[in-house]
Amino acid sequence: MPAWDAPPPPSSFRHWGIREVNILPTERHGLYDPAFEHDACGVGFIADLNGNKTHEIVSKGLEILVNLEHRGASGAEKNTGDGAGILVQMPHSFFLKVTSSIGIALPVPGTYGVGMVYLPKEPKARKKIQGVVERCVSECGQSVIGWREVPTDASSLGPTAISAEPSIWQVFVRRAPDLADAEAFERKLYVIRKYVERTIVEAGFEGAHDFYVCSLSYKTILYKGMLTPPQVEAYFPDLADNAFESAIALIHSRFSTNTMPSWPLAHPFRTLAHNGEINTLRGNRNWMKARESALASELFSEDDIRKILPVVDEHGSDSAALDNVVELLVMAGRSIPHVMMMLIPEAWEKDPEMSAEKKAFYEYHGALIEPWDGPASVAFTDGHLIGATLDRNGLRPSRYFLTKDNILVMASEAGVLEFPSEDIVLKGRLQPGRMFIASLDEHRIIPDEEIKHRICSAKPYGEWLGNKIVVSDLPAPREIRQPATDSILDRQKAFGYTLEDLRMLMEPMVRAGEEAIGSMGTDTPLAVLSDKSHVLFDYFKQLFAQVTNPPIDPIREETVMSLVSYVGGEGNLLTETPSHARIIELERPILTNDELERLRWVDKNGFTAKTISIVFKAVEGENRLEKALDRIRRQAVDAIEEGYEVIILSDKPVDSRHAAIPSLLAVSAVHHHLIRRGLRGQAGLIIETGEAREVHHFACLLGYGASAVNPYLAFQTIEDMRRRNLIAEDVTQEKAEYNFVKAVDKGLLKIMSKMGISTIPSYIGAQIFEAVGIAKAVVDEYFTNTPSRVDGIGLETIERETLLRHRFAFEAIELEDGDDDLEVGGQYAWRQRGERHMLSPDTIHKLQQACWKNDWNQWKEYTRLIDDQSKNPITLRGLLDFQNLAPISIDEVESVDSIVKRFATGAMSFGSISWEAHTTMAIAMNRLGGRSNTGEGGEDPRRYTAVKGGTKVSDIVGAKYALVDYEMKEGDSLRSSIKQVASGRFGVTSEYLVNADELQIKMAQGAKPGEGGQLPGHKVDKWIGATRHSTPGVALISPPPHHDIYSIEDLAQLIYDLKNGNVHARINVKLVSEVGVGTVAAGVAKAHSDVVLISGFDGGTGASPITSIKHAGLPWELGLAEAHQVLVRNGLRDRVVLQTDGMLRTGRDVAIAAMLGAEEWGVATAALVVMGCIMMRKCHLNTCPVGVATQDPELRKNFHGKPEYVETFFRYLAQDLRETMAQLGFRTVDEMVGRVDKLAPRKGVTHWKAKHVKVANILHKVESESTAYCSTKQDHGIDTALDNELLKLCAPAVERKEKVRAEIRLRNVNRTVGTILSAELTRRHGADALEDDTIHLKCTGTAGQSFLAFGVKGVTMEIEGEANDYFCKGLSGGRAILYPPRNSVFDPASNAIVGNVGFYGATSGEAFIMGKAGERFCVRNSGARVVVESIGDHGAEYMTGGRLVVLADIGRNFAAGMSGGVAYLFDDEKTRSRVNKAMVEIEDVVEPADLEELKSMISRHAEFTGSAKAKALLADWTNSVKKFVKVMPVDYKRALREMALEAAEGGKA
Amino acid sequence: MGKETGFKEFDRKTFGYKPVEERVKGYSEFMIPLTQAEVETQGARCMNCGVPFCHSGCPLGNIIPDFNDYVYRRRWDKALESLRSTNNFPEFTGRICPAPCESACVVGLVKPPVAIKTVELAIIEHAWANGLMSPKPPHKRTGKRVAVVGSGPSGLAAADQLNKAGHSVTVFERAEKVGGLMRYGIPDFKLDKNVVQRRADLMAEEGVVFRTLANVGVNVPVSELRQNFDAIVLTGGSTQPRDLPIPGREGKGVHPAMEFLAQNNHRVAKLEGLRNQRGEKVEEILATGKRVLVIGGGDTGSDCVGTSIRQGAKSVLQVELLPKPPEGRTERTPWPTHPGPAMFSTSTSQAEGCERDWSVQSKEILRDKDGNVKGVRAVKLDWSKGKPEEVPGSEYVIECELVLLAMGFLHPEHKFMLEELGVDLDERGNVKAANHATSVDGVFAAGDMRRGQSLVVWAISEGRECARAVDAWLNNGASYLAAKASSLCQAKT
């Protein structure tokens, strides 16, 4: 049994006396946990649809692999890859050839199978395991023919890969004659493999760690390893053998955040190769486990079923788990496309264009299994069919082409294989939710519609759905029993309601159907450090997607989201019967009282419900809570055994003698108990609780297994609030409840989408939370497999916490009516009786006074207050103490001047804060040599030059704009050193990039990780509009994801793009702390970021839902320590700068940050405070009275901040740090970084909760071979960029603005072409300095990703060929022309020519594209003028400016979030229904100016590309123009009208 | 909450005052209240700050943003509920509190602060006027008995709180009427005594027993209290005035301010005979027709000024030892601190026609042959070096017939009750009672008697905090009485 730190095997395993298969690195070290590794990658295949097996297919497959190398990654060693591999059909002739010499006589194909097996290198261990394999094979009635050691050549491998390299063998298994057919044999091989895997681990053999079966099949075989793509062929000489033939080659190159060497994690797996991420993995695994006991199939004996369990290997990656399930379902008789449709369904719920039979299929299967949700491009094969599918959102790219010889090639990029263009008969791209299938038996591509019709019509799914029950169809309850109204206050107290909950959280929900919005960060204690009694929900922090997977926009991309879930249904996943559709459908997860009663008394189709009381006797010190948990779990089991299929857990019986079990604990305890007992699939779990009132509560309950929640006390509270007139507007009770539920629904969608999850069934039980401050024993028992790194309170303290509230509710003498209301709260605004805050009236005052008056004594008083707070801890660092002091003289310590260079201010946009605040901070940081940050709002170019002494701000921007004038010193500069690149890409131009010292990619923001943002229209004045390239008065949306980062390799691409955009700037990737951020940081380091910033969850915001501010993300101490540990462990630490921020306040805080691994630090809130911020928390209302976070000119005048204050602040902070350094004996910051040995958990903590907290994990020390701080530079690979050639070629233009004409050849590996050239032009000549068409390059071939990114005016790139993703991203005035090869035989208008996310964030320039473009075309375009023939889904999303002309069809959800610019669309029958009309209107094109514009753009298109389509339209222009419609954002139209009016009036004046 | 842009739209408006010539004719209050609508507009000026410095600056912890918002939303009942949750007697503080909350108001950074005191008073007077202040006795009695000695703001607050908690409370007051300093120290024109009585009556209806003319340690034996009560709360105030030990002090016409003020309050109340605050009969002191010198520049001094003017003094001069404070905030008194006397201000009494002088040190009280005061020899001080230095040759004589000493109070009277109880005193002579428990088990102290002379608002706060300590002591450590610093539902260890 290997030593791994995993929970004990669930009881379902004990039943068979077996242990889990363990093939992967499972050891945790400190904060590193292998469970959080991610991968993403390049994937592709080639197949000869005629079925001819040739060696050429194999070698071409390997060629594709090599051409996708840039999508994979290597670790600290260049020659150790993350993994690569190839899956092929059984190369029978090759095996015949090579086995004869080793004495193996192979029978005919189909009667033997081959296993590709990793074995220990040590011969004794290996032989023993081989013996076990042979025994298992024979136990399963088959026989081993022999073993072949696979020849390998490890000479090119790096040391890490070699350290984990197994001995690789092939085992040949003969089919027993009693098996009916080859497929029965394949199933038997599957059983053998699962059985062997389990047996070997169970036996605990030495070397079991090294054992792994890549594949065991009669049809296919898998060659893979921890290799780089080019190493695959060299490592496996077999692959080079001419006799090695296959009609299929499925390949994969892996980019992993993976931090431990692992061979088995390489793709492909047995059935598939995956590019993407399964976000719902935890829930999917749990649900699969829950279903195991019900599995039965006529294709498998009961003994076989036992042998294949567990279905999902607990320690595999997400892709491996998906493969496990696909394999099971395929083996049990479903076709592989059928299985893919089940597991990765398209967004069917709201699709008006989808057929009824398909909807029925999806709905029926939705009852069987929850979607495996997340961005995914999955290529799969069973040896006969080969295909690929995309997730419902289409978040991964896939392109394909077919040759006239019926060779099909598909890959993550176009251009991976070069074929003569005249040979290509078809080019396309995978579309969201569409299946792409080719059959080697039928020798053709089977269209999506055809294959799906075939599958959907195979069984009468629609008819079977007649068994479905909808709650509203159930009989209405005769009465709804509610506790008496006069006890409402008692019950509110018992469940921890505060005045704030009512006034700040619930009131807005009830009134407006929206979650409450707040601003600035949270600075209150973690629940486990608070004196107050907290509800258990507060101990759970929401996790979110960053880098390895994108969050979703639940508002603009609502079409993919769904709240429908199901209760009931047949548990056996391996069959399909009418009774599988015997389900209860829940429209949404929040049940009204009426709906709950209908369910409680359900008596239909055999459904009955059992209500279990979840209260316990309110007596202290007798472990009543634990006993009650045992009782309810037992009752749940009994209920299921008695046949109840709906279990309602209820805390309604709470009274003066009975306290409620925390609802979350009750739900999760029952959920996990039932999973362990194999019963979970047999009943739906519903919670009726008085506790749930805010969105986070509902999310927790669902995330831990509840199918629905009835918040009866929240409803009653709403009624009471109405009765007492506490709701600002007059709403009926019905409307009030409706609004509340609506707000919860929206909030849930937002929380789900933060993690990239689109459907409730996949969210239920997905456990997307990290626990902070709950004892391991409690987590393991009741919240099994929840990440928890800070051990804390046990059941006794949870019980005490509950009883504290209970006593307060029921024991306190009732005081005079009204006087004794609820607790004040004080979470969201400071209150004397409320929660403690780090920024209190006292600390704010002292900090301001110290910095305004240069008063070091006041500073020390301030730090004493803050650091004392850490003795009465608010944060995790408050639980740490310094140890091993070795005092030195402070004179020996690095100087203040040197330390302040390590400080940065936070990313706050011009827009979220005022011009005055933004520039004051910039001046100060520039003087210090530190760094200020633009935030995501662009920057006024007038700030880019340093000024002469005595220059006033008004001299630069004019007196009208400088509302608070300020005289500057010689050399001062208003320029922000860090330029942020966020998802909105506001004002991100070539000029912006060139004028940066650092470019920061904001992956997430501490206050609202995983969410987008919105700058309300009233904050967008003319100035801000101009800086952001948008229209004044029109709200601006920042999408939740960067649309060019759906995955780690995409981030690497953006890093590369930005480095091309400014080769002198360092690249910084901003992450937010959460479990697994260390592995993400490692990935980011591998993606060549120069700086990794780990933000704490408590960072500030200009506007965010209050529940996000409080409940999403984790403290930086955890994330930073984890990132540092993982980076050191992987030898990556010395090549990145590690930075942290989040409520850093004093030198002590900074010292701890340094010792946990950060050599640079960011401070935002405190810097604002010294400029006058008094934590109004009103940034979102534009009413900041001190002129910091407002654009109101009247209020901006109140700004009294001075750069000197900010300078003093940072100098004091540095001095404060120096004092600590002297005390600890550190002379430099560098030597201090990562020195956790000088930190110790604080001793003598007596706080009733805090005393249980264990922070040792944070202090885990990883020894480093190189420095623990950044000491080397990343190799960005800029030297090999094609642009180096272009610079030479274009020297006359670069140097003298002379015209250049040239031709160049492109391949997909030439990425980001034209960007360095553009940057150089900007640098030399300034923005827009070149004449149009000064440089004109004619390119042929396939353009790699990010072609002409940030291309500037004067540069024209003409491509004859095709292009990949991110075409012209950030286009800054350049021109692109793209058309298919002139000798193409296919119809250019209907074939894919450019990938996804073209023109993302383009600000100006133009382009003409003859062909089809992919998804999200022109997303966030703010100025480019583009003509294209047709586009995919989500076109013109979030567009704020520019023009888009589409000559043929558009995909779904066009113009979502479009707030500016104009689109002209060809109006076919689907166009209008595909436009998302939330923000736009569709008009006819009638205005003369519009008509002229449209005609001129189409004429230019015809001229530049020679488009036949354009020519045809122009030929009959009078009629053609009638077929176009104009899509115009409503707000934009209004703003334009207002501006025109204003101009007219101004003209008069 | 609040009106987001209210502070930009509306100007500050507080309750006004009747013209001087009219108000000095009598002893009635001379505030001119705002209309209900005007108050609602003032409520709208509140910004509902994330860190409400006003709330922090209030010794009671009034949840000011909440009641401002309620008033703005015309929820006067809810505003009252919020206000009463922290303040037992808003009608007192609404009249006479110097409102440190307004000094701390964030609007005050950029505009005149929110008229918090005006809103507060409006809420409570609205409640009295509209029948919202009906008696609400506790639902249950605990059977525990508590004696509160002293009926000033702190004693009343303690009694009110303990009564709410169900304990049976008796208040002992040595004077004829309850109210302490509010009854006898503060002139009627600033705080009408009906306001005090109205509250005392309400408390009596709620079950608080008042025993007046009951001087514990004098005519009520300490032992009686010890026997009959489970706990004793001492709230006797800081009544020992600071004297002026200079030659001539014994002259006729030199009186501690409190004697003068108490006597006048008796007069206005038309009570029989003239008594001092100890209830002892005294001779009449009148400023009528005299030149009055008030020594001491604080609030009590101001009260002497206003009273003297109403009595028809020929002239009134108020002198202060310290230098004249600056007109506005200084480096030493930045926002949000309450500058108090460190900032120049003119009280309503001072506005009624008195002269003021600063940096004046009295050297000797001059008497005529009958021993009557005829003047004070004084000298000007130079404070420029941070400590007082007499200005050479600056001696002069202030001619006057009445000298009122308003130089503050030292500590409680030690004789009788305190001595007999045997409670420890602190170095300043106040009752030593950390967390309100004195050195004697079951005996608690609050208010000026414990913390030294201070504001009424502090006295109320002291009474509340003390009540919680008493309640917890009576209930084995648990108390659900509200107090400002501790929530009701938390634990530390």
Short mmCIF file of N, CA and C in Angstrom, two decimals, chain B residues 336-366:
data_model
loop_
_atom_site.label_atom_id
_atom_site.label_comp_id
_atom_site.label_asym_id
_atom_site.label_seq_id
_atom_site.Cartn_x
_atom_site.Cartn_y
_atom_site.Cartn_z
N PRO B 336 -11.47 63.31 12.21
CA PRO B 336 -12.84 63.42 12.72
C PRO B 336 -12.88 63.62 14.24
N THR B 337 -11.79 64.15 14.80
CA THR B 337 -11.80 64.32 16.26
C THR B 337 -12.82 65.40 16.63
N HIS B 338 -13.31 65.32 17.85
CA HIS B 338 -14.21 66.35 18.35
C HIS B 338 -13.33 67.39 19.04
N PRO B 339 -13.18 68.58 18.48
CA PRO B 339 -12.21 69.51 19.05
C PRO B 339 -12.62 70.04 20.41
N GLY B 340 -13.93 70.03 20.71
CA GLY B 340 -14.38 70.51 22.02
C GLY B 340 -13.87 71.92 22.26
N PRO B 341 -13.31 72.14 23.47
CA PRO B 341 -12.86 73.50 23.80
C PRO B 341 -11.62 73.92 23.00
N ALA B 342 -11.00 72.99 22.30
CA ALA B 342 -9.81 73.35 21.54
C ALA B 342 -10.14 74.15 20.29
N MET B 343 -11.43 74.34 20.06
CA MET B 343 -11.81 75.15 18.91
C MET B 343 -12.75 76.26 19.42
N PHE B 344 -12.55 77.44 18.89
CA PHE B 344 -13.37 78.56 19.33
C PHE B 344 -14.82 78.33 18.95
N SER B 345 -15.71 78.57 19.92
CA SER B 345 -17.13 78.52 19.59
C SER B 345 -17.87 79.46 20.53
N THR B 346 -19.05 79.81 20.14
CA THR B 346 -19.88 80.70 20.95
C THR B 346 -21.15 79.95 21.31
N SER B 347 -21.37 79.80 22.62
CA SER B 347 -22.58 79.10 23.03
C SER B 347 -23.77 80.03 22.90
N THR B 348 -24.96 79.46 22.96
CA THR B 348 -26.16 80.30 22.85
C THR B 348 -26.17 81.32 23.98
N SER B 349 -25.72 80.93 25.17
CA SER B 349 -25.71 81.87 26.30
C SER B 349 -24.72 82.98 26.04
N GLN B 350 -23.56 82.62 25.57
CA GLN B 350 -22.54 83.63 25.30
C GLN B 350 -23.05 84.61 24.24
N ALA B 351 -23.85 84.10 23.32
CA ALA B 351 -24.38 84.94 22.25
C ALA B 351 -25.40 85.93 22.79
N GLU B 352 -25.83 85.69 24.00
CA GLU B 352 -26.88 86.56 24.53
C GLU B 352 -26.31 87.85 25.13
N GLY B 353 -25.02 88.00 25.06
CA GLY B 353 -24.49 89.29 25.47
C GLY B 353 -23.53 89.23 26.64
N CYS B 354 -22.44 88.50 26.50
CA CYS B 354 -21.42 88.54 27.53
C CYS B 354 -20.09 88.86 26.88
N GLU B 355 -19.20 89.34 27.68
CA GLU B 355 -17.85 89.52 27.18
C GLU B 355 -17.03 88.31 27.59
N ARG B 356 -15.99 88.06 26.81
CA ARG B 356 -15.16 86.90 27.14
C ARG B 356 -13.71 87.31 27.06
N ASP B 357 -12.94 86.74 27.92
CA ASP B 357 -11.50 87.00 27.85
C ASP B 357 -10.76 85.70 28.15
N TRP B 358 -9.55 85.62 27.61
CA TRP B 358 -8.77 84.39 27.78
C TRP B 358 -7.40 84.70 28.36
N SER B 359 -6.71 83.68 28.75
CA SER B 359 -5.37 83.83 29.34
C SER B 359 -5.43 84.76 30.56
N VAL B 360 -6.45 84.54 31.35
CA VAL B 360 -6.61 85.40 32.52
C VAL B 360 -6.44 84.56 33.78
N GLN B 361 -5.57 85.00 34.62
CA GLN B 361 -5.39 84.31 35.90
C GLN B 361 -5.85 85.24 37.02
N SER B 362 -6.78 84.72 37.80
CA SER B 362 -7.24 85.53 38.94
C SER B 362 -6.21 85.43 40.05
N LYS B 363 -5.89 86.58 40.65
CA LYS B 363 -4.86 86.58 41.68
C LYS B 363 -5.47 86.79 43.08
N GLU B 364 -6.48 87.65 43.12
CA GLU B 364 -7.06 87.97 44.42
C GLU B 364 -8.47 88.48 44.23
N ILE B 365 -9.33 88.12 45.20
CA ILE B 365 -10.67 88.65 45.14
C ILE B 365 -10.71 89.86 46.07
N LEU B 366 -11.12 90.98 45.51
CA LEU B 366 -11.12 92.23 46.27
C LEU B 366 -12.48 92.42 46.91
#
